[in-house]
Amino acid sequence: MDQRLRYEQLISEKLESLPIPDMADAIWARIEAQLDIDLPTDEGGGTTPDAPSGPGMMGWGLSVVIIALITAFLINKNKPDLKDSNTKLPATQNEQTTPALAPGTGPPPPDNSRTFSNRPRNKVLLTRKHRPIQRIGRALFLPHRQRQTAYWLQLQVWKQQPKQRTPYQV
Amino acid sequence: VVAVEENIIDMLEGSLANKRKSQEALFRHFYGFAITVALRYSRDEMDAADIVSHAFVKIFKSLHSFDSSKGSLHAWVKRIVVNEGLDHIKSRGRFSENVELETVPEPEIRSSVIEQMGADEIMELVKKLPPATHAVFVLYAVEGYNHREIAEKLNISEGTSKWHLSEARKTLQKQLEYLNN
């Protein structure tokens, strides 16, 4: 039994004829966006394309070009530095890094009686070109090593001199 | 009619297969009906758009649970939109007040006044009601639910539902008298 009052029935009838707002497209866009999250399709997102937009592609391309330019700059910058450090290295450094292996003074022939681990090992000969890291390291410690060499030479000269006793020494 | 029904079946099958085109067609088929229902529970068109969008996301996510032997698709869609509208009203105000009222006084409202008013003018009056009173009045006077059903839907007692209907009638009577004078 409908217990609604007459005016309530009238209100109900009137509200059936409310003007419909033109919002279907906007509401569907919101529904579709939510469905793409909750119920993604194999088609890849329905009517809206998933492909990146023009500015997005340009951004990626620009990033790749910038990274490539920076890499090329760093490579080119490092090359002349290596050459410079080669030319600036002193002769003393050369003697220490490359062991003297004059003809006839090389290591003795292998002795089979020794074990492999006890065998004296020859130093691996590498040119400067193949030892960039060691070269840079030496360049960094060069002043200290020069000072060490100077002190050693002074010590040798002092040892060669005759010892002078002081008056109170017995 | 047969062609329309076949069209709806195609839209339903496509929507069940998660095809966006079919889902969009189904949404556009029910848009006018759904937004009219939603407007009764909202303060403005933006609120109604929120209700419809949330309702249709639920519809597409639970479409597999629709059983045509238990009722029509229209009734199923309406129930989801109404529930979404009630959730929206609940978010606007509290529903916990428990006011018991067994006898509902019936204020005199002349039907001639309502007949002269437009739908949007009537809706403006209904929107001014407090949220809980608004919900009870629309459910009772517009949707045709009884107090027991309203009490279940809103999780209130039947007495509280009657009290809210009484309050709605009194408020509407005052507003209509004011407009009439």
PDB file of N, CA and C in Angstrom, chain A residues 98-135:
ATOM      1  N   THR A  98     109.849   0.216 -14.475  1.00  0.00           N
ATOM      2  CA  THR A  98     110.226  -0.857 -15.401  1.00  0.00           C
ATOM      3  C   THR A  98     111.492  -1.513 -14.901  1.00  0.00           C
ATOM      4  N   PRO A  99     111.431  -2.686 -14.413  1.00  0.00           N
ATOM      5  CA  PRO A  99     112.609  -3.358 -13.870  1.00  0.00           C
ATOM      6  C   PRO A  99     113.655  -3.589 -14.966  1.00  0.00           C
ATOM      7  N   ALA A 100     114.878  -3.446 -14.542  1.00  0.00           N
ATOM      8  CA  ALA A 100     115.969  -3.604 -15.507  1.00  0.00           C
ATOM      9  C   ALA A 100     116.063  -5.060 -15.922  1.00  0.00           C
ATOM     10  N   LEU A 101     115.949  -5.297 -17.174  1.00  0.00           N
ATOM     11  CA  LEU A 101     116.053  -6.661 -17.695  1.00  0.00           C
ATOM     12  C   LEU A 101     116.951  -6.610 -18.919  1.00  0.00           C
ATOM     13  N   ALA A 102     118.171  -6.258 -18.631  1.00  0.00           N
ATOM     14  CA  ALA A 102     119.134  -6.195 -19.741  1.00  0.00           C
ATOM     15  C   ALA A 102     119.384  -7.593 -20.276  1.00  0.00           C
ATOM     16  N   PRO A 103     119.837  -7.727 -21.512  1.00  0.00           N
ATOM     17  CA  PRO A 103     120.086  -9.062 -22.075  1.00  0.00           C
ATOM     18  C   PRO A 103     121.111  -9.798 -21.235  1.00  0.00           C
ATOM     19  N   GLY A 104     120.840 -11.008 -20.935  1.00  0.00           N
ATOM     20  CA  GLY A 104     121.754 -11.816 -20.158  1.00  0.00           C
ATOM     21  C   GLY A 104     121.558 -11.701 -18.661  1.00  0.00           C
ATOM     22  N   THR A 105     120.762 -10.807 -18.209  1.00  0.00           N
ATOM     23  CA  THR A 105     120.549 -10.655 -16.761  1.00  0.00           C
ATOM     24  C   THR A 105     119.139 -11.033 -16.367  1.00  0.00           C
ATOM     25  N   GLY A 106     118.497 -11.759 -17.194  1.00  0.00           N
ATOM     26  CA  GLY A 106     117.118 -12.134 -16.937  1.00  0.00           C
ATOM     27  C   GLY A 106     117.024 -13.182 -15.857  1.00  0.00           C
ATOM     28  N   PRO A 107     115.887 -13.641 -15.554  1.00  0.00           N
ATOM     29  CA  PRO A 107     115.706 -14.647 -14.503  1.00  0.00           C
ATOM     30  C   PRO A 107     116.328 -15.965 -14.905  1.00  0.00           C
ATOM     31  N   PRO A 108     116.737 -16.737 -13.919  1.00  0.00           N
ATOM     32  CA  PRO A 108     117.348 -18.039 -14.236  1.00  0.00           C
ATOM     33  C   PRO A 108     116.324 -18.969 -14.854  1.00  0.00           C
ATOM     34  N   PRO A 109     116.827 -19.989 -15.505  1.00  0.00           N
ATOM     35  CA  PRO A 109     115.892 -20.949 -16.115  1.00  0.00           C
ATOM     36  C   PRO A 109     115.049 -21.609 -15.034  1.00  0.00           C
ATOM     37  N   PRO A 110     113.870 -22.039 -15.363  1.00  0.00           N
ATOM     38  CA  PRO A 110     112.968 -22.609 -14.344  1.00  0.00           C
ATOM     39  C   PRO A 110     113.532 -23.841 -13.700  1.00  0.00           C
ATOM     40  N   ASP A 111     113.337 -23.853 -12.386  1.00  0.00           N
ATOM     41  CA  ASP A 111     113.812 -24.986 -11.590  1.00  0.00           C
ATOM     42  C   ASP A 111     112.620 -25.867 -11.257  1.00  0.00           C
ATOM     43  N   ASN A 112     112.638 -27.080 -11.803  1.00  0.00           N
ATOM     44  CA  ASN A 112     111.480 -27.966 -11.616  1.00  0.00           C
ATOM     45  C   ASN A 112     111.360 -28.502 -10.197  1.00  0.00           C
ATOM     46  N   SER A 113     112.458 -28.384  -9.433  1.00  0.00           N
ATOM     47  CA  SER A 113     112.392 -28.902  -8.068  1.00  0.00           C
ATOM     48  C   SER A 113     111.539 -28.021  -7.167  1.00  0.00           C
ATOM     49  N   ARG A 114     111.418 -26.758  -7.549  1.00  0.00           N
ATOM     50  CA  ARG A 114     110.614 -25.856  -6.714  1.00  0.00           C
ATOM     51  C   ARG A 114     109.132 -26.007  -7.046  1.00  0.00           C
ATOM     52  N   THR A 115     108.377 -25.693  -6.016  1.00  0.00           N
ATOM     53  CA  THR A 115     106.929 -25.705  -6.282  1.00  0.00           C
ATOM     54  C   THR A 115     106.545 -24.430  -7.010  1.00  0.00           C
ATOM     55  N   PHE A 116     105.415 -24.490  -7.549  1.00  0.00           N
ATOM     56  CA  PHE A 116     104.969 -23.336  -8.340  1.00  0.00           C
ATOM     57  C   PHE A 116     104.848 -22.083  -7.476  1.00  0.00           C
ATOM     58  N   SER A 117     104.355 -22.291  -6.227  1.00  0.00           N
ATOM     59  CA  SER A 117     104.134 -21.114  -5.375  1.00  0.00           C
ATOM     60  C   SER A 117     105.436 -20.509  -4.882  1.00  0.00           C
ATOM     61  N   ASN A 118     106.515 -21.351  -4.720  1.00  0.00           N
ATOM     62  CA  ASN A 118     107.779 -20.828  -4.211  1.00  0.00           C
ATOM     63  C   ASN A 118     108.632 -20.197  -5.289  1.00  0.00           C
ATOM     64  N   ARG A 119     108.273 -20.487  -6.511  1.00  0.00           N
ATOM     65  CA  ARG A 119     109.119 -20.045  -7.616  1.00  0.00           C
ATOM     66  C   ARG A 119     109.193 -18.529  -7.648  1.00  0.00           C
ATOM     67  N   PRO A 120     110.411 -17.965  -7.826  1.00  0.00           N
ATOM     68  CA  PRO A 120     110.474 -16.509  -7.951  1.00  0.00           C
ATOM     69  C   PRO A 120     109.747 -16.039  -9.194  1.00  0.00           C
ATOM     70  N   ARG A 121     108.992 -15.080  -8.998  1.00  0.00           N
ATOM     71  CA  ARG A 121     108.157 -14.630 -10.099  1.00  0.00           C
ATOM     72  C   ARG A 121     108.777 -13.410 -10.753  1.00  0.00           C
ATOM     73  N   ASN A 122     108.710 -13.406 -12.029  1.00  0.00           N
ATOM     74  CA  ASN A 122     109.166 -12.241 -12.759  1.00  0.00           C
ATOM     75  C   ASN A 122     108.052 -11.201 -12.758  1.00  0.00           C
ATOM     76  N   LYS A 123     108.461  -9.960 -12.662  1.00  0.00           N
ATOM     77  CA  LYS A 123     107.448  -8.917 -12.689  1.00  0.00           C
ATOM     78  C   LYS A 123     106.835  -8.810 -14.075  1.00  0.00           C
ATOM     79  N   VAL A 124     105.604  -8.547 -14.095  1.00  0.00           N
ATOM     80  CA  VAL A 124     104.925  -8.396 -15.382  1.00  0.00           C
ATOM     81  C   VAL A 124     105.320  -7.060 -15.978  1.00  0.00           C
ATOM     82  N   LEU A 125     105.812  -7.123 -17.168  1.00  0.00           N
ATOM     83  CA  LEU A 125     106.241  -5.889 -17.806  1.00  0.00           C
ATOM     84  C   LEU A 125     105.070  -5.260 -18.541  1.00  0.00           C
ATOM     85  N   LEU A 126     104.794  -4.089 -18.095  1.00  0.00           N
ATOM     86  CA  LEU A 126     103.731  -3.353 -18.770  1.00  0.00           C
ATOM     87  C   LEU A 126     104.254  -1.981 -19.115  1.00  0.00           C
ATOM     88  N   THR A 127     103.968  -1.572 -20.281  1.00  0.00           N
ATOM     89  CA  THR A 127     104.358  -0.212 -20.655  1.00  0.00           C
ATOM     90  C   THR A 127     103.424   0.761 -19.942  1.00  0.00           C
ATOM     91  N   ARG A 128     103.828   2.011 -19.957  1.00  0.00           N
ATOM     92  CA  ARG A 128     102.993   3.022 -19.304  1.00  0.00           C
ATOM     93  C   ARG A 128     101.607   3.077 -19.922  1.00  0.00           C
ATOM     94  N   LYS A 129     101.613   2.858 -21.203  1.00  0.00           N
ATOM     95  CA  LYS A 129     100.338   2.961 -21.917  1.00  0.00           C
ATOM     96  C   LYS A 129      99.309   2.001 -21.352  1.00  0.00           C
ATOM     97  N   HIS A 130      99.794   0.839 -20.867  1.00  0.00           N
ATOM     98  CA  HIS A 130      98.873  -0.165 -20.361  1.00  0.00           C
ATOM     99  C   HIS A 130      98.643  -0.052 -18.869  1.00  0.00           C
ATOM    100  N   ARG A 131      99.294   0.922 -18.215  1.00  0.00           N
ATOM    101  CA  ARG A 131      99.125   1.025 -16.762  1.00  0.00           C
ATOM    102  C   ARG A 131      98.693   2.434 -16.386  1.00  0.00           C
ATOM    103  N   PRO A 132      97.579   2.862 -16.875  1.00  0.00           N
ATOM    104  CA  PRO A 132      97.172   4.257 -16.634  1.00  0.00           C
ATOM    105  C   PRO A 132      96.904   4.549 -15.165  1.00  0.00           C
ATOM    106  N   ILE A 133      96.336   3.594 -14.447  1.00  0.00           N
ATOM    107  CA  ILE A 133      95.966   3.867 -13.064  1.00  0.00           C
ATOM    108  C   ILE A 133      97.220   4.023 -12.213  1.00  0.00           C
ATOM    109  N   GLN A 134      98.203   3.096 -12.409  1.00  0.00           N
ATOM    110  CA  GLN A 134      99.442   3.187 -11.642  1.00  0.00           C
ATOM    111  C   GLN A 134     100.171   4.492 -11.959  1.00  0.00           C
ATOM    112  N   ARG A 135     100.113   4.866 -13.217  1.00  0.00           N
ATOM    113  CA  ARG A 135     100.798   6.080 -13.632  1.00  0.00           C
ATOM    114  C   ARG A 135     100.217   7.308 -12.927  1.00  0.00           C
TER     115      ARG A 135
END
